[in-house]
Tab-separated table of N, CA, C and O in Angstrom:
chain	number	residue	atom	x	y	z
A	1	UNK	N	0.840	-1.180	0.000
A	1	UNK	CA	0.000	0.000	0.000
A	1	UNK	C	0.881	1.239	0.000
A	1	UNK	O	1.834	1.322	0.788
A	2	UNK	N	0.578	2.177	-0.852
A	2	UNK	CA	1.343	3.415	-0.879
A	2	UNK	C	1.305	4.082	0.486
A	2	UNK	O	0.258	4.175	1.116
A	3	UNK	N	2.467	4.507	0.949
A	3	UNK	CA	2.532	5.237	2.209
A	3	UNK	C	2.571	4.361	3.450
A	3	UNK	O	2.595	4.872	4.558
A	4	UNK	N	2.565	3.043	3.279
A	4	UNK	CA	2.648	2.172	4.444
A	4	UNK	C	3.909	1.320	4.345
A	4	UNK	O	4.537	1.250	3.299
A	5	UNK	N	4.273	0.697	5.443
A	5	UNK	CA	5.456	-0.158	5.524
A	5	UNK	C	6.730	0.586	5.117
A	5	UNK	O	7.480	0.128	4.277
A	6	UNK	N	6.988	1.748	5.725
A	6	UNK	CA	8.203	2.483	5.363
A	6	UNK	C	9.453	1.683	5.693
A	6	UNK	O	9.473	0.934	6.669
A	7	UNK	N	10.469	1.837	4.865
A	7	UNK	CA	11.722	1.120	5.051
A	7	UNK	C	12.880	2.046	4.725
A	7	UNK	O	12.721	3.040	4.062
A	8	UNK	N	14.049	1.637	5.207
A	8	UNK	CA	15.247	2.393	4.870
A	8	UNK	C	15.667	3.270	6.014
A	8	UNK	O	15.137	3.151	7.111
A	9	UNK	N	16.552	4.146	5.835
A	9	UNK	CA	17.263	4.402	4.577
A	9	UNK	C	18.498	3.538	4.382
A	9	UNK	O	19.308	3.807	3.511
A	10	UNK	N	18.639	2.464	5.158
A	10	UNK	CA	19.827	1.619	5.035
A	10	UNK	C	19.477	0.221	4.584
A	10	UNK	O	18.410	-0.300	4.876
A	11	UNK	N	20.448	-0.387	3.932
A	11	UNK	CA	20.420	-1.796	3.606
A	11	UNK	C	21.711	-2.359	4.164
A	11	UNK	O	22.787	-1.823	3.896
A	12	UNK	N	21.620	-3.377	4.976
A	12	UNK	CA	22.824	-3.964	5.556
A	12	UNK	C	22.979	-5.394	5.048
A	12	UNK	O	21.994	-6.062	4.725
A	13	UNK	N	24.219	-5.820	4.980
A	13	UNK	CA	24.518	-7.159	4.489
A	13	UNK	C	24.981	-8.044	5.641
A	13	UNK	O	25.316	-7.560	6.725
A	14	UNK	N	25.017	-9.342	5.395
A	14	UNK	CA	25.368	-10.316	6.430
A	14	UNK	C	26.751	-10.049	7.024
A	14	UNK	O	26.955	-10.263	8.214
A	15	UNK	N	27.690	-9.562	6.218
A	15	UNK	CA	29.033	-9.288	6.748
A	15	UNK	C	29.029	-8.096	7.708
A	15	UNK	O	29.893	-7.995	8.577
A	16	UNK	N	28.040	-7.216	7.593
A	16	UNK	CA	27.950	-6.066	8.497
A	16	UNK	C	27.285	-6.434	9.826
A	16	UNK	O	27.580	-5.841	10.858
A	17	UNK	N	26.363	-7.375	9.773
A	17	UNK	CA	25.682	-7.857	10.984
A	17	UNK	C	25.651	-9.381	10.905
A	17	UNK	O	24.669	-9.970	10.450
A	18	UNK	N	26.735	-10.024	11.344
A	18	UNK	CA	26.807	-11.484	11.234
A	18	UNK	C	25.729	-12.219	12.030
A	18	UNK	O	25.293	-13.285	11.641
A	19	UNK	N	25.291	-11.638	13.157
A	19	UNK	CA	24.251	-12.280	13.964
A	19	UNK	C	23.033	-11.365	14.045
A	19	UNK	O	22.984	-10.463	14.869
A	20	UNK	N	22.020	-11.630	13.207
A	20	UNK	CA	20.822	-10.781	13.225
A	20	UNK	C	19.894	-11.084	14.396
A	20	UNK	O	18.811	-10.521	14.486
A	21	UNK	N	20.314	-11.966	15.285
A	21	UNK	CA	19.453	-12.413	16.375
A	21	UNK	C	19.823	-11.814	17.717
A	21	UNK	O	19.562	-12.409	18.759
A	22	UNK	N	20.397	-10.614	17.703
A	22	UNK	CA	20.728	-9.942	18.964
A	22	UNK	C	20.636	-8.425	18.815
A	22	UNK	O	21.449	-7.691	19.340
A	23	UNK	N	19.622	-7.973	18.102
A	23	UNK	CA	19.453	-6.546	17.835
A	23	UNK	C	18.290	-5.979	18.637
A	23	UNK	O	17.159	-6.459	18.550
A	24	UNK	N	18.555	-4.949	19.411
A	24	UNK	CA	17.512	-4.274	20.186
A	24	UNK	C	16.663	-3.427	19.231
A	24	UNK	O	17.186	-2.772	18.324
A	25	UNK	N	15.338	-3.434	19.442
A	25	UNK	CA	14.395	-2.677	18.613
A	25	UNK	C	13.547	-1.817	19.545
A	25	UNK	O	12.981	-2.315	20.511
A	26	UNK	N	13.469	-0.502	19.240
A	26	UNK	CA	12.669	0.408	20.058
A	26	UNK	C	11.828	1.273	19.118
A	26	UNK	O	12.347	1.833	18.147
A	27	UNK	N	10.534	1.374	19.410
A	27	UNK	CA	9.648	2.236	18.635
A	27	UNK	C	9.007	3.250	19.568
A	27	UNK	O	8.508	2.891	20.636
A	28	UNK	N	9.065	4.525	19.160
A	28	UNK	CA	8.406	5.584	19.925
A	28	UNK	C	7.423	6.326	19.030
A	28	UNK	O	7.586	6.380	17.810
A	29	UNK	N	6.399	6.876	19.652
A	29	UNK	CA	5.444	7.759	18.977
A	29	UNK	C	5.458	9.067	19.749
A	29	UNK	O	5.167	9.083	20.957
A	30	UNK	N	5.847	10.133	19.080
A	30	UNK	CA	5.965	11.456	19.706
A	30	UNK	C	6.827	11.395	20.965
A	30	UNK	O	6.549	12.032	21.974
A	31	UNK	N	7.884	10.581	20.916
A	31	UNK	CA	8.815	10.470	22.029
A	31	UNK	C	8.408	9.489	23.112
A	31	UNK	O	9.191	9.196	24.005
A	32	UNK	N	7.190	8.956	23.051
A	32	UNK	CA	6.718	7.985	24.048
A	32	UNK	C	7.023	6.569	23.563
A	32	UNK	O	6.606	6.178	22.471
A	33	UNK	N	7.744	5.802	24.375
A	33	UNK	CA	8.067	4.432	23.983
A	33	UNK	C	6.803	3.587	23.928
A	33	UNK	O	6.034	3.535	24.884
A	34	UNK	N	6.601	2.925	22.799
A	34	UNK	CA	5.430	2.067	22.616
A	34	UNK	C	5.822	0.595	22.474
A	34	UNK	O	5.030	-0.280	22.803
A	35	UNK	N	7.003	0.349	21.919
A	35	UNK	CA	7.449	-1.025	21.727
A	35	UNK	C	8.946	-1.112	22.013
A	35	UNK	O	9.701	-0.214	21.667
A	36	UNK	N	9.346	-2.213	22.638
A	36	UNK	CA	10.766	-2.509	22.869
A	36	UNK	C	10.908	-4.024	22.887
A	36	UNK	O	10.190	-4.714	23.584
A	37	UNK	N	11.856	-4.509	22.093
A	37	UNK	CA	12.117	-5.940	22.074
A	37	UNK	C	13.503	-6.171	21.506
A	37	UNK	O	14.295	-5.246	21.364
A	38	UNK	N	13.781	-7.416	21.166
A	38	UNK	CA	15.059	-7.808	20.618
A	38	UNK	C	14.786	-8.878	19.573
A	38	UNK	O	13.853	-9.687	19.734
A	39	UNK	N	15.595	-8.899	18.524
A	39	UNK	CA	15.370	-9.881	17.463
A	39	UNK	C	15.544	-11.314	17.959
A	39	UNK	O	15.084	-12.242	17.300
A	40	UNK	N	16.175	-11.513	19.105
A	40	UNK	CA	16.266	-12.873	19.666
A	40	UNK	C	14.887	-13.380	20.079
A	40	UNK	O	14.694	-14.580	20.273
A	41	UNK	N	13.900	-12.486	20.181
A	41	UNK	CA	12.544	-12.861	20.566
A	41	UNK	C	11.637	-13.186	19.383
A	41	UNK	O	10.446	-13.453	19.580
A	42	UNK	N	12.170	-13.156	18.160
A	42	UNK	CA	11.357	-13.508	17.001
A	42	UNK	C	10.843	-14.942	17.157
A	42	UNK	O	11.558	-15.824	17.637
A	43	UNK	N	9.618	-15.203	16.760
A	43	UNK	CA	9.069	-16.552	16.828
A	43	UNK	C	9.882	-17.484	15.934
A	43	UNK	O	10.233	-18.597	16.314
A	44	UNK	N	10.212	-17.025	14.718
A	44	UNK	CA	11.054	-17.773	13.789
A	44	UNK	C	12.281	-16.921	13.491
A	44	UNK	O	12.147	-15.762	13.097
A	45	UNK	N	13.491	-17.505	13.634
A	45	UNK	CA	14.686	-16.700	13.385
A	45	UNK	C	14.899	-16.495	11.884
A	45	UNK	O	14.264	-17.151	11.043
A	46	UNK	N	15.787	-15.583	11.563
A	46	UNK	CA	16.028	-15.175	10.171
A	46	UNK	C	16.456	-16.367	9.314
A	46	UNK	O	15.970	-16.534	8.185
A	47	UNK	N	17.348	-17.204	9.821
A	47	UNK	CA	17.828	-18.351	9.041
A	47	UNK	C	16.679	-19.289	8.688
A	47	UNK	O	16.559	-19.753	7.550
A	48	UNK	N	15.809	-19.552	9.650
A	48	UNK	CA	14.663	-20.419	9.401
A	48	UNK	C	13.732	-19.789	8.360
A	48	UNK	O	13.256	-20.478	7.452
A	49	UNK	N	13.463	-18.488	8.498
A	49	UNK	CA	12.554	-17.817	7.559
A	49	UNK	C	13.069	-17.898	6.127
A	49	UNK	O	12.310	-18.194	5.200
A	50	UNK	N	14.354	-17.652	5.934
A	50	UNK	CA	14.927	-17.712	4.579
A	50	UNK	C	14.851	-19.138	4.039
A	50	UNK	O	14.467	-19.362	2.889
A	51	UNK	N	15.184	-20.116	4.874
A	51	UNK	CA	15.115	-21.519	4.440
A	51	UNK	C	13.684	-21.906	4.082
A	51	UNK	O	13.425	-22.484	3.024
A	52	UNK	N	12.735	-21.593	4.948
A	52	UNK	CA	11.341	-21.940	4.714
A	52	UNK	C	10.803	-21.265	3.452
A	52	UNK	O	10.219	-21.921	2.579
A	53	UNK	N	10.994	-19.964	3.357
A	53	UNK	CA	10.467	-19.227	2.208
A	53	UNK	C	11.110	-19.666	0.897
A	53	UNK	O	10.452	-19.710	-0.141
A	54	UNK	N	12.395	-20.016	0.947
A	54	UNK	CA	13.078	-20.488	-0.260
A	54	UNK	C	12.472	-21.793	-0.779
A	54	UNK	O	12.583	-22.096	-1.962
A	55	UNK	N	11.847	-22.535	0.106
A	55	UNK	CA	11.209	-23.785	-0.306
A	55	UNK	C	9.853	-23.601	-0.948
A	55	UNK	O	9.354	-24.514	-1.610
A	56	UNK	N	9.236	-22.438	-0.773
A	56	UNK	CA	7.892	-22.232	-1.334
A	56	UNK	C	7.822	-21.090	-2.342
A	56	UNK	O	6.798	-20.898	-2.983
A	57	UNK	N	8.926	-20.338	-2.472
A	57	UNK	CA	8.931	-19.228	-3.430
A	57	UNK	C	10.362	-18.886	-3.807
A	57	UNK	O	11.304	-19.296	-3.132
A	58	UNK	N	10.527	-18.124	-4.853
A	58	UNK	CA	11.845	-17.679	-5.273
A	58	UNK	C	12.178	-16.374	-4.574
A	58	UNK	O	11.426	-15.408	-4.678
A	59	UNK	N	13.272	-16.384	-3.830
A	59	UNK	CA	13.756	-15.154	-3.202
A	59	UNK	C	14.840	-14.549	-4.082
A	59	UNK	O	15.722	-15.259	-4.559
A	60	UNK	N	14.750	-13.260	-4.300
A	60	UNK	CA	15.706	-12.533	-5.133
A	60	UNK	C	16.413	-11.495	-4.282
A	60	UNK	O	15.864	-11.031	-3.276
A	61	UNK	N	17.625	-11.082	-4.679
A	61	UNK	CA	18.302	-10.001	-3.952
A	61	UNK	C	17.398	-8.771	-3.886
A	61	UNK	O	16.774	-8.386	-4.873
A	62	UNK	N	17.291	-8.201	-2.694
A	62	UNK	CA	16.446	-7.022	-2.496
A	62	UNK	C	15.059	-7.343	-1.979
A	62	UNK	O	14.324	-6.447	-1.578
A	63	UNK	N	14.670	-8.624	-1.992
A	63	UNK	CA	13.373	-8.993	-1.429
A	63	UNK	C	13.347	-8.649	0.061
A	63	UNK	O	14.354	-8.729	0.746
A	64	UNK	N	12.183	-8.283	0.544
A	64	UNK	CA	11.996	-7.937	1.948
A	64	UNK	C	11.082	-8.976	2.577
A	64	UNK	O	10.029	-9.296	2.029
A	65	UNK	N	11.507	-9.499	3.724
A	65	UNK	CA	10.695	-10.450	4.477
A	65	UNK	C	10.233	-9.746	5.745
A	65	UNK	O	11.051	-9.356	6.579
A	66	UNK	N	8.947	-9.547	5.872
A	66	UNK	CA	8.403	-8.895	7.069
A	66	UNK	C	8.206	-9.957	8.145
A	66	UNK	O	7.608	-11.004	7.894
A	67	UNK	N	8.721	-9.676	9.339
A	67	UNK	CA	8.727	-10.680	10.397
A	67	UNK	C	7.673	-10.446	11.468
A	67	UNK	O	7.576	-11.220	12.404
A	68	UNK	N	6.909	-9.399	11.364
A	68	UNK	CA	5.923	-9.109	12.394
A	68	UNK	C	6.396	-7.974	13.285
A	68	UNK	O	7.329	-7.255	12.961
A	69	UNK	N	5.751	-7.830	14.422
A	69	UNK	CA	6.029	-6.698	15.298
A	69	UNK	C	5.980	-7.141	16.757
A	69	UNK	O	5.232	-8.064	17.096
A	70	UNK	N	6.763	-6.507	17.609
A	70	UNK	CA	6.688	-6.845	19.037
A	70	UNK	C	5.363	-6.396	19.645
A	70	UNK	O	4.620	-5.618	19.048
A	71	UNK	N	5.096	-6.867	20.858
A	71	UNK	CA	3.908	-6.439	21.577
A	71	UNK	C	3.903	-4.935	21.780
A	71	UNK	O	4.939	-4.286	21.775
A	72	UNK	N	2.724	-4.385	21.945
A	72	UNK	CA	2.593	-2.952	22.188
A	72	UNK	C	1.828	-2.217	21.102
A	72	UNK	O	1.672	-0.998	21.171
A	73	UNK	N	1.333	-2.940	20.096
A	73	UNK	CA	0.589	-2.278	19.024
A	73	UNK	C	-0.695	-1.671	19.576
A	73	UNK	O	-1.285	-2.177	20.530
A	74	UNK	N	-1.116	-0.584	18.967
A	74	UNK	CA	-2.237	0.205	19.481
A	74	UNK	C	-3.551	-0.523	19.598
A	74	UNK	O	-4.306	-0.316	20.544
A	75	UNK	N	-3.853	-1.398	18.655
A	75	UNK	CA	-5.140	-2.081	18.679
A	75	UNK	C	-5.237	-3.056	19.851
A	75	UNK	O	-6.326	-3.358	20.334
A	76	UNK	N	-4.087	-3.523	20.355
A	76	UNK	CA	-4.081	-4.490	21.460
A	76	UNK	C	-3.970	-3.824	22.825
A	76	UNK	O	-4.007	-4.489	23.849
A	77	UNK	N	-3.850	-2.502	22.847
A	77	UNK	CA	-3.729	-1.796	24.124
A	77	UNK	C	-5.115	-1.555	24.718
A	77	UNK	O	-6.113	-1.557	24.017
A	78	UNK	N	-5.146	-1.303	26.013
A	78	UNK	CA	-6.413	-0.991	26.682
A	78	UNK	C	-6.248	0.303	27.465
A	78	UNK	O	-5.526	0.314	28.449
A	79	UNK	N	-6.826	1.405	27.041
A	79	UNK	CA	-7.675	1.533	25.849
A	79	UNK	C	-6.836	1.520	24.576
A	79	UNK	O	-5.628	1.758	24.608
A	80	UNK	N	-7.492	1.239	23.453
A	80	UNK	CA	-6.797	1.211	22.172
A	80	UNK	C	-6.242	2.592	21.847
A	80	UNK	O	-6.848	3.609	22.183
A	81	UNK	N	-5.076	2.603	21.202
A	81	UNK	CA	-4.405	3.847	20.808
A	81	UNK	C	-4.022	3.722	19.343
A	81	UNK	O	-3.377	2.748	18.959
A	82	UNK	N	-4.426	4.700	18.537
A	82	UNK	CA	-4.121	4.659	17.106
A	82	UNK	C	-3.325	5.894	16.713
A	82	UNK	O	-3.425	6.952	17.341
A	83	UNK	N	-2.538	5.748	15.659
A	83	UNK	CA	-1.755	6.875	15.163
A	83	UNK	C	-2.683	7.957	14.631
A	83	UNK	O	-3.729	7.670	14.049
A	84	UNK	N	-2.258	9.206	14.828
A	84	UNK	CA	-3.031	10.368	14.399
A	84	UNK	C	-2.211	11.210	13.425
A	84	UNK	O	-0.981	11.154	13.432
A	85	UNK	N	-2.904	12.003	12.631
A	85	UNK	CA	-2.240	12.919	11.706
A	85	UNK	C	-1.227	13.768	12.470
A	85	UNK	O	-1.548	14.342	13.510
A	86	UNK	N	-0.003	13.797	11.986
A	86	UNK	CA	1.039	14.604	12.613
A	86	UNK	C	1.914	13.861	13.614
A	86	UNK	O	2.959	14.366	14.023
A	87	UNK	N	1.498	12.671	14.057
A	87	UNK	CA	2.332	11.892	14.974
A	87	UNK	C	3.679	11.584	14.323
A	87	UNK	O	3.759	11.369	13.101
A	88	UNK	N	4.729	11.556	15.132
A	88	UNK	CA	6.062	11.203	14.651
A	88	UNK	C	6.404	9.817	15.182
A	88	UNK	O	6.451	9.597	16.388
A	89	UNK	N	6.609	8.887	14.255
A	89	UNK	CA	6.935	7.508	14.596
A	89	UNK	C	8.420	7.298	14.324
A	89	UNK	O	8.905	7.579	13.232
A	90	UNK	N	9.118	6.803	15.340
A	90	UNK	CA	10.566	6.600	15.238
A	90	UNK	C	10.872	5.161	15.653
A	90	UNK	O	10.450	4.714	16.716
A	91	UNK	N	11.586	4.463	14.789
A	91	UNK	CA	12.035	3.114	15.127
A	91	UNK	C	13.547	3.071	15.013
A	91	UNK	O	14.126	3.612	14.069
A	92	UNK	N	14.147	2.475	16.027
A	92	UNK	CA	15.598	2.344	16.056
A	92	UNK	C	15.948	0.868	16.208
A	92	UNK	O	15.402	0.178	17.062
A	93	UNK	N	16.830	0.406	15.333
A	93	UNK	CA	17.310	-0.966	15.393
A	93	UNK	C	18.811	-0.906	15.646
A	93	UNK	O	19.553	-0.287	14.879
A	94	UNK	N	19.224	-1.555	16.728
A	94	UNK	CA	20.622	-1.599	17.131
A	94	UNK	C	21.522	-1.983	15.955
A	94	UNK	O	21.182	-2.874	15.179
A	95	UNK	N	22.632	-1.291	15.804
A	95	UNK	CA	23.662	-1.552	14.789
A	95	UNK	C	23.215	-1.225	13.372
A	95	UNK	O	23.966	-1.439	12.429
A	96	UNK	N	21.970	-0.752	13.201
A	96	UNK	CA	21.505	-0.392	11.855
A	96	UNK	C	21.234	1.101	11.773
A	96	UNK	O	21.844	1.803	10.993
A	97	UNK	N	20.325	1.608	12.586
A	97	UNK	CA	20.042	3.036	12.553
A	97	UNK	C	18.617	3.349	12.939
A	97	UNK	O	17.932	2.548	13.563
A	98	UNK	N	18.196	4.539	12.533
A	98	UNK	CA	16.889	5.084	12.915
A	98	UNK	C	16.097	5.440	11.665
A	98	UNK	O	16.640	5.974	10.704
A	99	UNK	N	14.810	5.149	11.705
A	99	UNK	CA	13.873	5.577	10.669
A	99	UNK	C	12.780	6.365	11.376
A	99	UNK	O	12.181	5.880	12.339
A	100	UNK	N	12.536	7.589	10.921
A	100	UNK	CA	11.534	8.444	11.554
A	100	UNK	C	10.616	9.001	10.479
A	100	UNK	O	11.089	9.491	9.449
A	101	UNK	N	9.328	8.920	10.724
A	101	UNK	CA	8.329	9.407	9.772
A	101	UNK	C	7.206	10.121	10.495
A	101	UNK	O	6.851	9.762	11.620
A	102	UNK	N	6.630	11.096	9.813
A	102	UNK	CA	5.451	11.788	10.328
A	102	UNK	C	4.219	11.186	9.670
A	102	UNK	O	4.179	10.993	8.456
A	103	UNK	N	3.222	10.867	10.490
A	103	UNK	CA	1.975	10.287	10.005
A	103	UNK	C	1.185	11.353	9.265
A	103	UNK	O	1.063	12.489	9.725
A	104	UNK	N	0.647	10.967	8.116
A	104	UNK	CA	-0.194	11.878	7.351
A	104	UNK	C	-1.529	11.180	7.117
A	104	UNK	O	-1.586	10.087	6.551
A	105	UNK	N	-2.597	11.806	7.557
A	105	UNK	CA	-3.930	11.229	7.419
A	105	UNK	C	-4.333	11.140	5.959
A	105	UNK	O	-3.958	11.971	5.130
A	106	UNK	N	-5.118	10.115	5.648
A	106	UNK	CA	-5.694	9.986	4.310
A	106	UNK	C	-6.704	11.114	4.150
A	106	UNK	O	-7.559	11.310	5.025
A	107	UNK	N	-6.627	11.870	3.044
A	107	UNK	CA	-7.510	13.048	2.915
A	107	UNK	C	-8.996	12.743	2.829
A	107	UNK	O	-9.809	13.575	3.154
A	108	UNK	N	-9.373	11.569	2.398
A	108	UNK	CA	-10.804	11.228	2.314
A	108	UNK	C	-10.975	9.750	2.578
A	108	UNK	O	-10.054	8.955	2.416
A	109	UNK	N	-12.157	9.370	2.966
A	109	UNK	CA	-12.458	7.972	3.238
A	109	UNK	C	-12.369	7.170	1.942
A	109	UNK	O	-12.761	7.646	0.879
A	110	UNK	N	-11.862	5.968	2.041
A	110	UNK	CA	-11.777	5.074	0.888
A	110	UNK	C	-12.895	4.052	1.002
A	110	UNK	O	-13.029	3.388	2.026
A	111	UNK	N	-13.695	3.928	-0.040
A	111	UNK	CA	-14.786	2.962	-0.029
A	111	UNK	C	-14.314	1.666	-0.677
A	111	UNK	O	-13.764	1.678	-1.771
A	112	UNK	N	-14.541	0.579	0.004
A	112	UNK	CA	-14.127	-0.735	-0.482
A	112	UNK	C	-15.140	-1.232	-1.494
A	112	UNK	O	-16.344	-1.089	-1.307
A	113	UNK	N	-14.641	-1.841	-2.594
A	113	UNK	CA	-15.518	-2.452	-3.585
A	113	UNK	C	-15.993	-1.506	-4.661
A	113	UNK	O	-16.862	-1.847	-5.432
A	114	UNK	N	-15.439	-0.309	-4.735
A	114	UNK	CA	-15.854	0.618	-5.798
A	114	UNK	C	-14.692	1.000	-6.658
A	114	UNK	O	-13.597	1.040	-6.302
């Protein structure tokens, strides 16, 4: 979807991060910590995901495998908390860097099936 699943601005290779299973991940919204975890907590580790996916599809250089998200997402909170227009979302991954984006509301409602 346009405007969702932001990525970058870095691409790292295996020689730069030999062990992808020990990276701290922190996500904040407007400076408030919402999620914190470590890649060692992934349900399936990176090696398993690549092996499994390679058996059911062709992986090419540059393909992105989305692994899910740590606990703390807004829909699962009580009360629920959702991103608002203007919110600043910042995610930091140890040894890789920071990605920060400002949320922009969709200008009009989208009707499904039309």
